[in-house]
Coordinates of N, CA, C and O in Angstrom, one line a residue:
S1 N 23.2 -51.8 52.2 CA 24.4 -52.4 51.9 C 24.1 -53.8 51.2 O 23.0 -54.2 51.2
G2 N 25.1 -54.5 50.8 CA 24.9 -55.8 50.2 C 25.0 -55.7 48.7 O 25.8 -54.8 48.1
N3 N 24.2 -56.5 48.0 CA 24.3 -56.5 46.5 C 23.0 -55.9 46.0 O 22.0 -56.6 46.0
P4 N 23.0 -54.7 45.4 CA 21.8 -54.1 44.9 C 21.2 -54.9 43.7 O 20.0 -54.9 43.6
M5 N 22.0 -55.5 43.0 CA 21.5 -56.3 41.8 C 20.6 -57.4 42.3 O 19.5 -57.5 41.8
T6 N 21.0 -58.2 43.3 CA 20.2 -59.3 43.7 C 18.9 -58.8 44.4 O 17.8 -59.4 44.3
K7 N 19.0 -57.7 45.1 CA 17.9 -57.1 45.8 C 16.8 -56.6 44.8 O 15.6 -56.9 44.9
H8 N 17.3 -56.0 43.7 CA 16.3 -55.5 42.7 C 15.8 -56.7 41.9 O 14.6 -56.7 41.5
A9 N 16.6 -57.6 41.5 CA 16.2 -58.8 40.7 C 15.2 -59.6 41.4 O 14.3 -60.3 40.8
A10 N 15.1 -59.6 42.7 CA 14.2 -60.3 43.5 C 12.8 -59.7 43.5 O 11.8 -60.4 43.8
I11 N 12.7 -58.5 43.0 CA 11.4 -57.8 42.8 C 10.8 -58.3 41.5 O 11.2 -57.9 40.4
A12 N 9.8 -59.1 41.5 CA 9.3 -59.8 40.3 C 8.8 -58.9 39.2 O 9.1 -59.1 38.0
K13 N 8.2 -57.8 39.5 CA 7.6 -56.9 38.5 C 8.4 -55.7 38.1 O 8.0 -54.8 37.4
I14 N 9.6 -55.6 38.7 CA 10.4 -54.3 38.5 C 10.9 -54.3 37.1 O 11.3 -55.3 36.5
D15 N 10.7 -53.1 36.4 CA 11.1 -53.0 35.0 C 11.3 -51.5 34.7 O 11.4 -50.7 35.6
N16 N 11.3 -51.2 33.5 CA 11.6 -49.8 33.0 C 10.7 -48.7 33.7 O 11.3 -47.7 34.1
P17 N 9.4 -48.9 33.9 CA 8.6 -47.8 34.5 C 9.1 -47.5 35.9 O 9.1 -46.3 36.3
E18 N 9.5 -48.5 36.7 CA 10.0 -48.2 38.1 C 11.3 -47.4 38.0 O 11.5 -46.5 38.8
F19 N 12.2 -47.8 37.1 CA 13.5 -47.0 37.0 C 13.2 -45.6 36.5 O 13.9 -44.7 36.9
S20 N 12.3 -45.5 35.5 CA 12.0 -44.1 35.0 C 11.4 -43.3 36.1 O 11.8 -42.1 36.2
H21 N 10.6 -43.8 37.0 CA 10.0 -43.1 38.2 C 11.2 -42.7 39.1 O 11.2 -41.5 39.6
W22 N 12.1 -43.6 39.4 CA 13.2 -43.3 40.2 C 14.0 -42.2 39.6 O 14.4 -41.2 40.4
L23 N 14.3 -42.2 38.3 CA 15.0 -41.1 37.7 C 14.3 -39.8 37.8 O 14.9 -38.7 38.0
K24 N 13.0 -39.8 37.7 CA 12.2 -38.6 37.8 C 12.3 -38.0 39.2 O 12.5 -36.8 39.4
L25 N 12.2 -38.9 40.2 CA 12.4 -38.4 41.6 C 13.8 -37.9 41.8 O 14.0 -36.8 42.5
F26 N 14.8 -38.5 41.2 CA 16.2 -38.1 41.3 C 16.3 -36.7 40.7 O 17.0 -35.8 41.3
S27 N 15.7 -36.5 39.6 CA 15.8 -35.2 38.9 C 15.1 -34.1 39.7 O 15.7 -33.0 39.9
E28 N 14.0 -34.4 40.3 CA 13.3 -33.4 41.1 C 14.1 -33.1 42.3 O 14.1 -31.9 42.7
T29 N 14.8 -34.0 42.9 CA 15.6 -33.8 44.1 C 16.8 -32.9 43.7 O 17.1 -31.9 44.4
L30 N 17.4 -33.1 42.6 CA 18.5 -32.3 42.1 C 18.0 -30.8 41.9 O 18.7 -29.9 42.2
D31 N 16.8 -30.7 41.4 CA 16.2 -29.3 41.2 C 16.0 -28.7 42.6 O 16.3 -27.5 42.8
E32 N 15.4 -29.5 43.5 CA 15.1 -28.9 44.8 C 16.3 -28.4 45.6 O 16.3 -27.4 46.3
I33 N 17.5 -29.2 45.4 CA 18.7 -28.8 46.2 C 19.5 -27.7 45.5 O 20.5 -27.2 46.0
G34 N 19.0 -27.3 44.3 CA 19.7 -26.3 43.5 C 21.0 -26.6 43.0 O 21.9 -25.8 43.0
S35 N 21.2 -27.8 42.5 CA 22.5 -28.2 41.9 C 22.8 -27.3 40.7 O 21.9 -26.8 39.9
S36 N 24.1 -27.0 40.5 CA 24.5 -26.2 39.4 C 24.3 -27.1 38.1 O 24.1 -28.3 38.2
K37 N 24.2 -26.4 37.0 CA 23.9 -27.1 35.7 C 25.0 -28.2 35.5 O 24.6 -29.3 35.0
E38 N 26.2 -27.9 35.7 CA 27.3 -28.9 35.5 C 27.2 -30.1 36.5 O 27.3 -31.2 36.1
A39 N 27.0 -29.8 37.7 CA 26.9 -30.8 38.7 C 25.6 -31.7 38.4 O 25.7 -32.9 38.5
R40 N 24.5 -31.0 38.1 CA 23.3 -31.8 37.8 C 23.5 -32.7 36.6 O 23.1 -33.9 36.7
A41 N 24.1 -32.2 35.6 CA 24.4 -33.1 34.4 C 25.2 -34.3 34.8 O 25.0 -35.4 34.4
R42 N 26.3 -34.1 35.5 CA 27.2 -35.2 35.9 C 26.5 -36.2 36.9 O 26.5 -37.4 36.7
I43 N 25.8 -35.7 37.9 CA 25.1 -36.5 38.9 C 24.0 -37.3 38.2 O 23.8 -38.5 38.4
Y44 N 23.2 -36.6 37.4 CA 22.0 -37.3 36.8 C 22.5 -38.3 35.7 O 22.0 -39.4 35.6
G45 N 23.6 -38.0 35.1 CA 24.2 -38.9 34.1 C 24.6 -40.2 34.8 O 24.4 -41.3 34.3
R46 N 25.2 -40.1 36.0 CA 25.6 -41.3 36.8 C 24.3 -42.1 37.2 O 24.3 -43.3 37.2
A47 N 23.3 -41.4 37.6 CA 22.0 -42.0 38.0 C 21.5 -42.8 36.8 O 21.0 -43.9 37.0
E48 N 21.5 -42.2 35.6 CA 21.0 -42.9 34.4 C 21.8 -44.2 34.2 O 21.3 -45.3 33.8
M49 N 23.2 -44.1 34.3 CA 24.0 -45.3 34.1 C 23.7 -46.4 35.1 O 23.7 -47.5 34.8
I50 N 23.5 -46.0 36.4 CA 23.1 -47.0 37.4 C 21.8 -47.6 37.1 O 21.7 -48.9 37.2
A51 N 20.8 -46.8 36.7 CA 19.5 -47.4 36.4 C 19.6 -48.4 35.2 O 19.0 -49.5 35.2
E52 N 20.3 -48.0 34.1 CA 20.5 -48.8 33.0 C 21.2 -50.1 33.3 O 20.9 -51.2 32.9
S53 N 22.2 -50.0 34.1 CA 23.0 -51.1 34.5 C 22.2 -52.1 35.3 O 22.2 -53.3 35.1
L54 N 21.4 -51.6 36.3 CA 20.6 -52.5 37.1 C 19.5 -53.1 36.3 O 19.3 -54.3 36.4
L55 N 18.9 -52.4 35.4 CA 17.8 -52.9 34.6 C 18.4 -54.0 33.6 O 17.7 -55.1 33.5
L56 N 19.5 -53.8 33.0 CA 20.1 -54.8 32.1 C 20.5 -56.0 32.9 O 20.2 -57.1 32.5
G57 N 21.1 -55.8 34.1 CA 21.4 -57.0 35.0 C 20.2 -57.8 35.4 O 20.2 -59.0 35.4
I58 N 19.1 -57.0 35.7 CA 17.9 -57.7 36.1 C 17.3 -58.6 34.9 O 17.0 -59.7 35.1
H59 N 17.3 -58.0 33.7 CA 16.8 -58.8 32.6 C 17.7 -60.0 32.3 O 17.2 -61.0 32.0
I60 N 19.0 -59.8 32.4 CA 19.9 -61.0 32.2 C 19.7 -62.0 33.3 O 19.6 -63.2 33.0
H61 N 19.6 -61.6 34.5 CA 19.5 -62.5 35.7 C 18.1 -63.2 35.7 O 18.0 -64.4 35.9
R62 N 17.1 -62.4 35.5 CA 15.7 -62.9 35.6 C 15.2 -63.5 34.4 O 14.5 -64.5 34.4
D63 N 15.5 -62.9 33.2 CA 14.8 -63.3 32.0 C 15.8 -64.0 31.0 O 15.4 -64.3 29.9
G64 N 17.1 -64.1 31.3 CA 18.0 -64.6 30.3 C 18.5 -63.3 29.6 O 18.1 -62.2 29.9
I65 N 19.4 -63.5 28.6 CA 20.0 -62.3 27.9 C 18.9 -61.7 27.0 O 18.5 -62.3 26.0
K66 N 18.5 -60.5 27.4 CA 17.4 -59.8 26.6 C 17.7 -58.3 26.9 O 17.7 -57.9 28.0
F67 N 18.0 -57.6 25.9 CA 18.4 -56.2 26.1 C 17.2 -55.3 26.0 O 16.6 -55.1 25.0
P68 N 16.9 -54.7 27.2 CA 15.7 -53.8 27.2 C 16.0 -52.4 26.6 O 17.2 -52.1 26.3
A69 N 15.0 -51.6 26.3 CA 15.1 -50.3 25.8 C 15.8 -49.4 26.9 O 15.8 -49.7 28.1
K70 N 16.4 -48.4 26.4 CA 17.1 -47.4 27.3 C 16.1 -46.8 28.3 O 15.0 -46.5 27.9
V71 N 16.5 -46.7 29.5 CA 15.7 -46.1 30.6 C 15.6 -44.6 30.3 O 16.6 -44.0 30.1
K72 N 14.4 -44.0 30.4 CA 14.3 -42.6 30.2 C 13.6 -42.0 31.4 O 12.6 -42.5 31.8
G73 N 14.2 -41.0 32.0 CA 13.6 -40.4 33.2 C 12.7 -39.3 32.9 O 12.4 -38.9 31.8

């Protein structure tokens, strides 16, 4: 609980590779639980939005306004 943005921004070296790894694990979990194609697309799409939002917020908070490349899982 709390503020995920401040928790993630406090991790000095967190960047695109860590979020890409998280998305990969998320995708593998969706495969393991046997999500339907429609549910998988919707849930994974939300995960991508969360990753991109956190990464953008981290760059703004930690580095000033700098727009990173899109996170790819």
